[in-house]
Amino acid sequence: MKFIVYDNPKQIGDHIGKEIVDLLKRNPKAVLGLATGSSPLPVYDYLAKAYKAKEVSFKDCYSFNLDEYINPPFEEATYRYFMKENLFSRVDMDLSHTHFPSFENMDTYDDEIASMGGVDLQILGIGRDGHIGFNEPNTSFDSKTHTTPLEESTRIANARFFHSLEETPHEAITMGLGTIMQSKHIVLIASDLTKVDAIKALLKGEKDLQWPATVLLDHPSTEIFVTKEVFDEANK
Ligand code: F6R
């Protein structure tokens, strides 16, 4: 696991965006593992700009998103909608190549990923409780795609995408920690101070079921991107 420290989230987005552009130049049919939330937005901005500048095409690549809400109250709250808004509609992504976990496919999602040759590059944010995907504390390190209740702290953090906390979903379907660990390369972004305790757990270097992201300590190719303020605070 390698820590990479930048002054601000845009620099993190530029670095990871460039990694993805380079990957797609090497392998236009690459399989991307995608995340929603605030952390990857600067990456998606970089990719939209690179596409506009004709540096890269997404038409032959594939994507598997990490997670999706169960029973979101309106369509705009789905992660599929989020991805269309923030990435797919801004580039030439073929929507038939994009995948999201659902009740229908959750038992076959891991096999589907494997049958495409596995995820080449997985983007992760991290929750304040250390979740990756929606793998909350105490999720088994070898879990596959599954349904999960959301912790109250996760619902509170995500209520900003809804009209109220009451409306914020209680459950989601997520790739498991075992699913994520199959990715060939992983980039994790922690760019705001709510993530300090989760980053502290990673810096401690011990796998701990209370901090799901610590599973990544065993992954052979993971980069942890943090802002300087997060890094400095986590090292105190
Ligand atoms: C989103 C996801 C979550 C988020 C995490 C951080 O698809 O899987 O694990 O990455 O909740 O969210 P942000 O980036 O909004 O702080």
PDB file of C-alpha atoms and ligand atoms in Angstrom:
ATOM      1  CA  MET A   1       0.000   0.000   0.000  1.00  0.00           C
ATOM      2  CA  LYS A   2       1.387   3.339  -1.056  1.00  0.00           C
ATOM      3  CA  PHE A   3       0.267   6.727   0.305  1.00  0.00           C
ATOM      4  CA  ILE A   4       0.271   9.635  -2.148  1.00  0.00           C
ATOM      5  CA  VAL A   5      -0.236  13.099  -0.677  1.00  0.00           C
ATOM      6  CA  TYR A   6      -1.487  16.156  -2.590  1.00  0.00           C
ATOM      7  CA  ASP A   7      -2.423  19.671  -1.545  1.00  0.00           C
ATOM      8  CA  ASN A   8      -5.985  19.491  -2.852  1.00  0.00           C
ATOM      9  CA  PRO A   9      -8.670  17.169  -4.311  1.00  0.00           C
ATOM     10  CA  LYS A  10      -8.197  18.502  -7.852  1.00  0.00           C
ATOM     11  CA  GLN A  11      -4.583  17.322  -7.909  1.00  0.00           C
ATOM     12  CA  ILE A  12      -5.751  13.881  -6.759  1.00  0.00           C
ATOM     13  CA  GLY A  13      -8.388  13.869  -9.514  1.00  0.00           C
ATOM     14  CA  ASP A  14      -5.795  14.833 -12.127  1.00  0.00           C
ATOM     15  CA  HIS A  15      -3.402  12.048 -11.046  1.00  0.00           C
ATOM     16  CA  ILE A  16      -6.035   9.288 -11.040  1.00  0.00           C
ATOM     17  CA  GLY A  17      -7.684  10.663 -14.194  1.00  0.00           C
ATOM     18  CA  LYS A  18      -4.340  10.433 -15.978  1.00  0.00           C
ATOM     19  CA  GLU A  19      -3.877   6.844 -14.732  1.00  0.00           C
ATOM     20  CA  ILE A  20      -7.257   5.971 -16.284  1.00  0.00           C
ATOM     21  CA  VAL A  21      -6.493   7.723 -19.574  1.00  0.00           C
ATOM     22  CA  ASP A  22      -3.158   5.868 -19.781  1.00  0.00           C
ATOM     23  CA  LEU A  23      -4.920   2.571 -19.007  1.00  0.00           C
ATOM     24  CA  LEU A  24      -7.518   3.142 -21.749  1.00  0.00           C
ATOM     25  CA  LYS A  25      -4.788   4.044 -24.234  1.00  0.00           C
ATOM     26  CA  ARG A  26      -3.009   0.780 -23.423  1.00  0.00           C
ATOM     27  CA  ASN A  27      -6.205  -1.237 -23.284  1.00  0.00           C
ATOM     28  CA  PRO A  28      -9.340   0.393 -24.771  1.00  0.00           C
ATOM     29  CA  LYS A  29     -11.412  -2.562 -23.502  1.00  0.00           C
ATOM     30  CA  ALA A  30     -10.328  -2.113 -19.888  1.00  0.00           C
ATOM     31  CA  VAL A  31     -12.778  -2.826 -17.071  1.00  0.00           C
ATOM     32  CA  LEU A  32     -13.231   0.094 -14.670  1.00  0.00           C
ATOM     33  CA  GLY A  33     -14.600  -0.236 -11.143  1.00  0.00           C
ATOM     34  CA  LEU A  34     -16.453   2.979 -10.361  1.00  0.00           C
ATOM     35  CA  ALA A  35     -17.583   4.773  -7.210  1.00  0.00           C
ATOM     36  CA  THR A  36     -20.120   7.517  -6.562  1.00  0.00           C
ATOM     37  CA  GLY A  37     -20.071  10.236  -3.879  1.00  0.00           C
ATOM     38  CA  SER A  38     -18.001  13.404  -3.686  1.00  0.00           C
ATOM     39  CA  SER A  39     -14.505  11.881  -3.652  1.00  0.00           C
ATOM     40  CA  PRO A  40     -14.295  10.731  -7.318  1.00  0.00           C
ATOM     41  CA  LEU A  41     -15.886  13.878  -8.810  1.00  0.00           C
ATOM     42  CA  PRO A  42     -12.522  15.546  -9.642  1.00  0.00           C
ATOM     43  CA  VAL A  43     -11.515  12.287 -11.420  1.00  0.00           C
ATOM     44  CA  TYR A  44     -14.688  12.379 -13.512  1.00  0.00           C
ATOM     45  CA  ASP A  45     -14.069  16.081 -14.301  1.00  0.00           C
ATOM     46  CA  TYR A  46     -10.569  15.195 -15.539  1.00  0.00           C
ATOM     47  CA  LEU A  47     -11.929  12.361 -17.699  1.00  0.00           C
ATOM     48  CA  ALA A  48     -14.660  14.577 -19.204  1.00  0.00           C
ATOM     49  CA  LYS A  49     -12.000  17.159 -20.137  1.00  0.00           C
ATOM     50  CA  ALA A  50      -9.664  14.512 -21.572  1.00  0.00           C
ATOM     51  CA  TYR A  51     -12.521  13.162 -23.703  1.00  0.00           C
ATOM     52  CA  LYS A  52     -13.428  16.660 -24.918  1.00  0.00           C
ATOM     53  CA  ALA A  53      -9.776  17.205 -25.858  1.00  0.00           C
ATOM     54  CA  LYS A  54      -9.968  13.921 -27.871  1.00  0.00           C
ATOM     55  CA  GLU A  55      -7.234  12.353 -25.738  1.00  0.00           C
ATOM     56  CA  VAL A  56      -9.278   9.274 -24.915  1.00  0.00           C
ATOM     57  CA  SER A  57     -12.370   7.278 -25.835  1.00  0.00           C
ATOM     58  CA  PHE A  58     -14.565   5.207 -23.511  1.00  0.00           C
ATOM     59  CA  LYS A  59     -16.623   3.504 -26.202  1.00  0.00           C
ATOM     60  CA  ASP A  60     -15.002   0.077 -25.852  1.00  0.00           C
ATOM     61  CA  CYS A  61     -14.417  -0.008 -22.094  1.00  0.00           C
ATOM     62  CA  TYR A  62     -16.643  -1.604 -19.458  1.00  0.00           C
ATOM     63  CA  SER A  63     -17.667  -0.480 -15.999  1.00  0.00           C
ATOM     64  CA  PHE A  64     -18.931  -2.096 -12.821  1.00  0.00           C
ATOM     65  CA  ASN A  65     -20.150   0.226 -10.101  1.00  0.00           C
ATOM     66  CA  LEU A  66     -19.479  -0.621  -6.490  1.00  0.00           C
ATOM     67  CA  ASP A  67     -22.951  -0.214  -5.127  1.00  0.00           C
ATOM     68  CA  GLU A  68     -26.574   0.864  -5.485  1.00  0.00           C
ATOM     69  CA  TYR A  69     -29.285   1.840  -3.006  1.00  0.00           C
ATOM     70  CA  ILE A  70     -32.225  -0.433  -2.317  1.00  0.00           C
ATOM     71  CA  ASN A  71     -35.540   1.422  -2.762  1.00  0.00           C
ATOM     72  CA  PRO A  72     -34.230   4.954  -3.360  1.00  0.00           C
ATOM     73  CA  PRO A  73     -37.139   7.429  -3.139  1.00  0.00           C
ATOM     74  CA  PHE A  74     -36.663   8.951  -6.616  1.00  0.00           C
ATOM     75  CA  GLU A  75     -34.739   8.088  -9.785  1.00  0.00           C
ATOM     76  CA  GLU A  76     -32.269  10.963  -9.429  1.00  0.00           C
ATOM     77  CA  ALA A  77     -31.087   9.368  -6.154  1.00  0.00           C
ATOM     78  CA  THR A  78     -29.921   6.166  -7.856  1.00  0.00           C
ATOM     79  CA  TYR A  79     -26.229   5.665  -8.411  1.00  0.00           C
ATOM     80  CA  ARG A  80     -26.970   4.855 -12.036  1.00  0.00           C
ATOM     81  CA  TYR A  81     -28.377   8.382 -12.399  1.00  0.00           C
ATOM     82  CA  PHE A  82     -25.364   9.813 -10.530  1.00  0.00           C
ATOM     83  CA  MET A  83     -22.984   8.098 -12.945  1.00  0.00           C
ATOM     84  CA  LYS A  84     -24.900   9.287 -16.008  1.00  0.00           C
ATOM     85  CA  GLU A  85     -24.833  12.849 -14.744  1.00  0.00           C
ATOM     86  CA  ASN A  86     -21.225  12.922 -13.596  1.00  0.00           C
ATOM     87  CA  LEU A  87     -19.448  10.714 -16.117  1.00  0.00           C
ATOM     88  CA  PHE A  88     -21.313   8.626 -18.691  1.00  0.00           C
ATOM     89  CA  SER A  89     -23.163  11.503 -20.407  1.00  0.00           C
ATOM     90  CA  ARG A  90     -19.959  13.576 -20.501  1.00  0.00           C
ATOM     91  CA  VAL A  91     -17.953  10.968 -22.425  1.00  0.00           C
ATOM     92  CA  ASP A  92     -18.698   8.384 -25.133  1.00  0.00           C
ATOM     93  CA  MET A  93     -19.428   5.557 -22.691  1.00  0.00           C
ATOM     94  CA  ASP A  94     -21.628   2.800 -24.155  1.00  0.00           C
ATOM     95  CA  LEU A  95     -24.395   2.480 -21.532  1.00  0.00           C
ATOM     96  CA  SER A  96     -24.829  -1.202 -22.419  1.00  0.00           C
ATOM     97  CA  HIS A  97     -21.268  -1.730 -21.110  1.00  0.00           C
ATOM     98  CA  THR A  98     -22.107  -0.261 -17.674  1.00  0.00           C
ATOM     99  CA  HIS A  99     -23.144  -2.435 -14.723  1.00  0.00           C
ATOM    100  CA  PHE A 100     -24.707  -1.816 -11.316  1.00  0.00           C
ATOM    101  CA  PRO A 101     -25.487  -4.391  -8.637  1.00  0.00           C
ATOM    102  CA  SER A 102     -29.197  -5.135  -8.207  1.00  0.00           C
ATOM    103  CA  PHE A 103     -31.479  -7.792  -6.717  1.00  0.00           C
ATOM    104  CA  GLU A 104     -31.597  -9.412 -10.163  1.00  0.00           C
ATOM    105  CA  ASN A 105     -27.844  -9.754 -10.710  1.00  0.00           C
ATOM    106  CA  MET A 106     -26.314  -9.746  -7.204  1.00  0.00           C
ATOM    107  CA  ASP A 107     -25.693 -13.504  -7.111  1.00  0.00           C
ATOM    108  CA  THR A 108     -23.883 -13.383 -10.451  1.00  0.00           C
ATOM    109  CA  TYR A 109     -22.207  -9.928 -10.211  1.00  0.00           C
ATOM    110  CA  ASP A 110     -18.815 -11.295  -9.088  1.00  0.00           C
ATOM    111  CA  ASP A 111     -18.863 -13.966 -11.802  1.00  0.00           C
ATOM    112  CA  GLU A 112     -19.810 -11.369 -14.408  1.00  0.00           C
ATOM    113  CA  ILE A 113     -16.830  -9.223 -13.377  1.00  0.00           C
ATOM    114  CA  ALA A 114     -14.538 -12.261 -13.483  1.00  0.00           C
ATOM    115  CA  SER A 115     -15.863 -13.287 -16.910  1.00  0.00           C
ATOM    116  CA  MET A 116     -14.816  -9.852 -18.241  1.00  0.00           C
ATOM    117  CA  GLY A 117     -11.277 -10.544 -17.020  1.00  0.00           C
ATOM    118  CA  GLY A 118     -11.673  -8.727 -13.674  1.00  0.00           C
ATOM    119  CA  VAL A 119     -11.550  -5.031 -12.768  1.00  0.00           C
ATOM    120  CA  ASP A 120      -8.374  -3.406 -14.092  1.00  0.00           C
ATOM    121  CA  LEU A 121      -8.672  -0.251 -11.996  1.00  0.00           C
ATOM    122  CA  GLN A 122     -11.037   0.203  -9.061  1.00  0.00           C
ATOM    123  CA  ILE A 123     -11.827   3.686  -7.702  1.00  0.00           C
ATOM    124  CA  LEU A 124     -12.797   3.849  -4.028  1.00  0.00           C
ATOM    125  CA  GLY A 125     -13.923   6.588  -1.677  1.00  0.00           C
ATOM    126  CA  ILE A 126     -13.951   5.809   2.041  1.00  0.00           C
ATOM    127  CA  GLY A 127     -16.602   6.377   4.672  1.00  0.00           C
ATOM    128  CA  ARG A 128     -15.917   8.055   7.999  1.00  0.00           C
ATOM    129  CA  ASP A 129     -16.430   4.585   9.566  1.00  0.00           C
ATOM    130  CA  GLY A 130     -13.893   3.093   7.161  1.00  0.00           C
ATOM    131  CA  HIS A 131     -16.435   1.564   4.764  1.00  0.00           C
ATOM    132  CA  ILE A 132     -15.456   0.936   1.142  1.00  0.00           C
ATOM    133  CA  GLY A 133     -18.317   0.288  -1.228  1.00  0.00           C
ATOM    134  CA  PHE A 134     -21.035  -0.062   1.403  1.00  0.00           C
ATOM    135  CA  ASN A 135     -19.095  -2.647   3.389  1.00  0.00           C
ATOM    136  CA  GLU A 136     -19.772  -1.382   6.886  1.00  0.00           C
ATOM    137  CA  PRO A 137     -17.723  -2.386   9.985  1.00  0.00           C
ATOM    138  CA  ASN A 138     -17.726  -6.141  10.718  1.00  0.00           C
ATOM    139  CA  THR A 139     -18.276  -7.175   7.093  1.00  0.00           C
ATOM    140  CA  SER A 140     -16.328 -10.339   6.343  1.00  0.00           C
ATOM    141  CA  PHE A 141     -13.053  -9.658   4.524  1.00  0.00           C
ATOM    142  CA  ASP A 142     -13.919 -12.278   1.896  1.00  0.00           C
ATOM    143  CA  SER A 143     -17.525 -11.142   1.280  1.00  0.00           C
ATOM    144  CA  LYS A 144     -18.992 -11.178  -2.233  1.00  0.00           C
ATOM    145  CA  THR A 145     -21.663  -8.832  -3.638  1.00  0.00           C
ATOM    146  CA  HIS A 146     -24.451  -8.665  -1.044  1.00  0.00           C
ATOM    147  CA  THR A 147     -27.206  -6.546   0.483  1.00  0.00           C
ATOM    148  CA  THR A 148     -26.342  -4.542   3.575  1.00  0.00           C
ATOM    149  CA  PRO A 149     -28.002  -2.208   6.071  1.00  0.00           C
ATOM    150  CA  LEU A 150     -26.384   1.250   6.161  1.00  0.00           C
ATOM    151  CA  GLU A 151     -24.882   2.578   9.388  1.00  0.00           C
ATOM    152  CA  GLU A 152     -26.535   5.691  10.813  1.00  0.00           C
ATOM    153  CA  SER A 153     -23.289   7.691  10.262  1.00  0.00           C
ATOM    154  CA  THR A 154     -23.366   6.668   6.577  1.00  0.00           C
ATOM    155  CA  ARG A 155     -27.017   7.704   6.206  1.00  0.00           C
ATOM    156  CA  ILE A 156     -26.286  11.041   7.893  1.00  0.00           C
ATOM    157  CA  ALA A 157     -23.302  11.638   5.568  1.00  0.00           C
ATOM    158  CA  ASN A 158     -25.417  10.761   2.496  1.00  0.00           C
ATOM    159  CA  ALA A 159     -28.562  12.676   3.550  1.00  0.00           C
ATOM    160  CA  ARG A 160     -27.168  15.623   1.567  1.00  0.00           C
ATOM    161  CA  PHE A 161     -28.331  13.863  -1.611  1.00  0.00           C
ATOM    162  CA  PHE A 162     -31.932  13.625  -0.291  1.00  0.00           C
ATOM    163  CA  HIS A 163     -34.560  16.025   1.042  1.00  0.00           C
ATOM    164  CA  SER A 164     -34.234  14.669   4.577  1.00  0.00           C
ATOM    165  CA  LEU A 165     -32.538  11.984   6.685  1.00  0.00           C
ATOM    166  CA  GLU A 166     -35.863  10.102   6.875  1.00  0.00           C
ATOM    167  CA  GLU A 167     -35.866   9.811   3.080  1.00  0.00           C
ATOM    168  CA  THR A 168     -32.264   8.487   2.964  1.00  0.00           C
ATOM    169  CA  PRO A 169     -32.246   4.746   2.187  1.00  0.00           C
ATOM    170  CA  HIS A 170     -31.537   2.229   4.948  1.00  0.00           C
ATOM    171  CA  GLU A 171     -30.084  -0.491   2.725  1.00  0.00           C
ATOM    172  CA  ALA A 172     -27.866  -0.983  -0.306  1.00  0.00           C
ATOM    173  CA  ILE A 173     -26.380  -3.686  -2.499  1.00  0.00           C
ATOM    174  CA  THR A 174     -22.604  -3.574  -2.628  1.00  0.00           C
ATOM    175  CA  MET A 175     -19.629  -5.432  -4.028  1.00  0.00           C
ATOM    176  CA  GLY A 176     -18.102  -7.298  -1.084  1.00  0.00           C
ATOM    177  CA  LEU A 177     -14.639  -6.761   0.349  1.00  0.00           C
ATOM    178  CA  GLY A 178     -13.586 -10.019  -1.336  1.00  0.00           C
ATOM    179  CA  THR A 179     -14.951  -8.707  -4.646  1.00  0.00           C
ATOM    180  CA  ILE A 180     -12.988  -5.465  -4.311  1.00  0.00           C
ATOM    181  CA  MET A 181      -9.812  -7.375  -3.416  1.00  0.00           C
ATOM    182  CA  GLN A 182      -9.946  -9.174  -6.791  1.00  0.00           C
ATOM    183  CA  SER A 183      -9.299  -5.834  -8.600  1.00  0.00           C
ATOM    184  CA  LYS A 184      -5.889  -5.634 -10.272  1.00  0.00           C
ATOM    185  CA  HIS A 185      -5.232  -2.056  -9.165  1.00  0.00           C
ATOM    186  CA  ILE A 186      -7.053   0.065  -6.579  1.00  0.00           C
ATOM    187  CA  VAL A 187      -7.014   3.818  -5.992  1.00  0.00           C
ATOM    188  CA  LEU A 188      -8.641   5.081  -2.798  1.00  0.00           C
ATOM    189  CA  ILE A 189      -9.396   8.767  -2.226  1.00  0.00           C
ATOM    190  CA  ALA A 190      -9.649  10.467   1.181  1.00  0.00           C
ATOM    191  CA  SER A 191      -9.874  14.199   0.622  1.00  0.00           C
ATOM    192  CA  ASP A 192     -11.781  15.613   3.573  1.00  0.00           C
ATOM    193  CA  LEU A 193     -11.229  15.687   7.308  1.00  0.00           C
ATOM    194  CA  THR A 194     -14.185  13.417   8.134  1.00  0.00           C
ATOM    195  CA  LYS A 195     -11.967  10.558   6.887  1.00  0.00           C
ATOM    196  CA  VAL A 196      -9.084  11.081   9.333  1.00  0.00           C
ATOM    197  CA  ASP A 197      -9.929   8.217  11.724  1.00  0.00           C
ATOM    198  CA  ALA A 198     -10.348   5.781   8.826  1.00  0.00           C
ATOM    199  CA  ILE A 199      -6.948   6.821   7.426  1.00  0.00           C
ATOM    200  CA  LYS A 200      -5.419   6.478  10.909  1.00  0.00           C
ATOM    201  CA  ALA A 201      -6.588   2.849  10.921  1.00  0.00           C
ATOM    202  CA  LEU A 202      -4.834   2.263   7.570  1.00  0.00           C
ATOM    203  CA  LEU A 203      -1.638   3.936   8.784  1.00  0.00           C
ATOM    204  CA  LYS A 204      -1.645   1.654  11.832  1.00  0.00           C
ATOM    205  CA  GLY A 205      -1.086  -1.198   9.386  1.00  0.00           C
ATOM    206  CA  GLU A 206      -3.190  -3.858  11.112  1.00  0.00           C
ATOM    207  CA  LYS A 207      -6.223  -5.549   9.581  1.00  0.00           C
ATOM    208  CA  ASP A 208      -9.253  -4.796  11.726  1.00  0.00           C
ATOM    209  CA  LEU A 209     -12.862  -5.816  10.999  1.00  0.00           C
ATOM    210  CA  GLN A 210     -13.978  -2.566  12.649  1.00  0.00           C
ATOM    211  CA  TRP A 211     -12.252  -0.678   9.832  1.00  0.00           C
ATOM    212  CA  PRO A 212     -13.266  -2.428   6.573  1.00  0.00           C
ATOM    213  CA  ALA A 213     -10.745  -0.551   4.387  1.00  0.00           C
ATOM    214  CA  THR A 214      -7.901  -2.251   6.288  1.00  0.00           C
ATOM    215  CA  VAL A 215      -8.553  -5.324   4.092  1.00  0.00           C
ATOM    216  CA  LEU A 216      -6.583  -3.363   1.467  1.00  0.00           C
ATOM    217  CA  LEU A 217      -3.399  -3.842   3.520  1.00  0.00           C
ATOM    218  CA  ASP A 218      -3.218  -7.287   1.867  1.00  0.00           C
ATOM    219  CA  HIS A 219      -3.786  -5.967  -1.675  1.00  0.00           C
ATOM    220  CA  PRO A 220      -0.699  -6.043  -3.950  1.00  0.00           C
ATOM    221  CA  SER A 221      -1.393  -2.791  -5.836  1.00  0.00           C
ATOM    222  CA  THR A 222      -3.269  -0.139  -3.862  1.00  0.00           C
ATOM    223  CA  GLU A 223      -2.629   3.598  -3.850  1.00  0.00           C
ATOM    224  CA  ILE A 224      -4.162   5.723  -1.088  1.00  0.00           C
ATOM    225  CA  PHE A 225      -4.589   9.338  -2.191  1.00  0.00           C
ATOM    226  CA  VAL A 226      -4.954  11.808   0.658  1.00  0.00           C
ATOM    227  CA  THR A 227      -4.917  15.568   0.947  1.00  0.00           C
ATOM    228  CA  LYS A 228      -2.120  17.026   3.024  1.00  0.00           C
ATOM    229  CA  GLU A 229      -4.555  18.188   5.707  1.00  0.00           C
ATOM    230  CA  VAL A 230      -5.968  14.642   6.062  1.00  0.00           C
ATOM    231  CA  PHE A 231      -2.474  13.114   6.120  1.00  0.00           C
ATOM    232  CA  ASP A 232      -1.103  15.555   8.689  1.00  0.00           C
ATOM    233  CA  GLU A 233      -4.143  15.143  10.949  1.00  0.00           C
ATOM    234  CA  ALA A 234      -4.049  11.329  10.667  1.00  0.00           C
ATOM    235  CA  ASN A 235      -0.375  11.301  11.666  1.00  0.00           C
ATOM    236  CA  LYS A 236      -0.988  13.307  14.876  1.00  0.00           C
TER     237      LYS A 236
HETATM  238  C1  F6R B   1     -19.910   5.195  -3.195  1.00  0.00           C
HETATM  239  C2  F6R B   1     -19.300   4.350  -2.173  1.00  0.00           C
HETATM  240  C3  F6R B   1     -18.982   4.876  -0.809  1.00  0.00           C
HETATM  241  C4  F6R B   1     -18.333   6.258  -0.842  1.00  0.00           C
HETATM  242  C5  F6R B   1     -18.045   6.737   0.591  1.00  0.00           C
HETATM  243  C6  F6R B   1     -17.422   8.123   0.595  1.00  0.00           C
HETATM  244  O1  F6R B   1     -20.163   4.469  -4.378  1.00  0.00           O
HETATM  245  O2  F6R B   1     -19.085   3.190  -2.420  1.00  0.00           O
HETATM  246  O3  F6R B   1     -18.110   3.979  -0.162  1.00  0.00           O
HETATM  247  O4  F6R B   1     -17.147   6.196  -1.570  1.00  0.00           O
HETATM  248  O5  F6R B   1     -19.229   6.750   1.318  1.00  0.00           O
HETATM  249  O6  F6R B   1     -18.326   9.039   0.074  1.00  0.00           O
HETATM  250  P1  F6R B   1     -17.863  10.523  -0.294  1.00  0.00           P
HETATM  251  O7  F6R B   1     -16.878  10.405  -1.385  1.00  0.00           O
HETATM  252  O8  F6R B   1     -19.134  11.211  -0.748  1.00  0.00           O
HETATM  253  O9  F6R B   1     -17.291  11.117   0.947  1.00  0.00           O
END
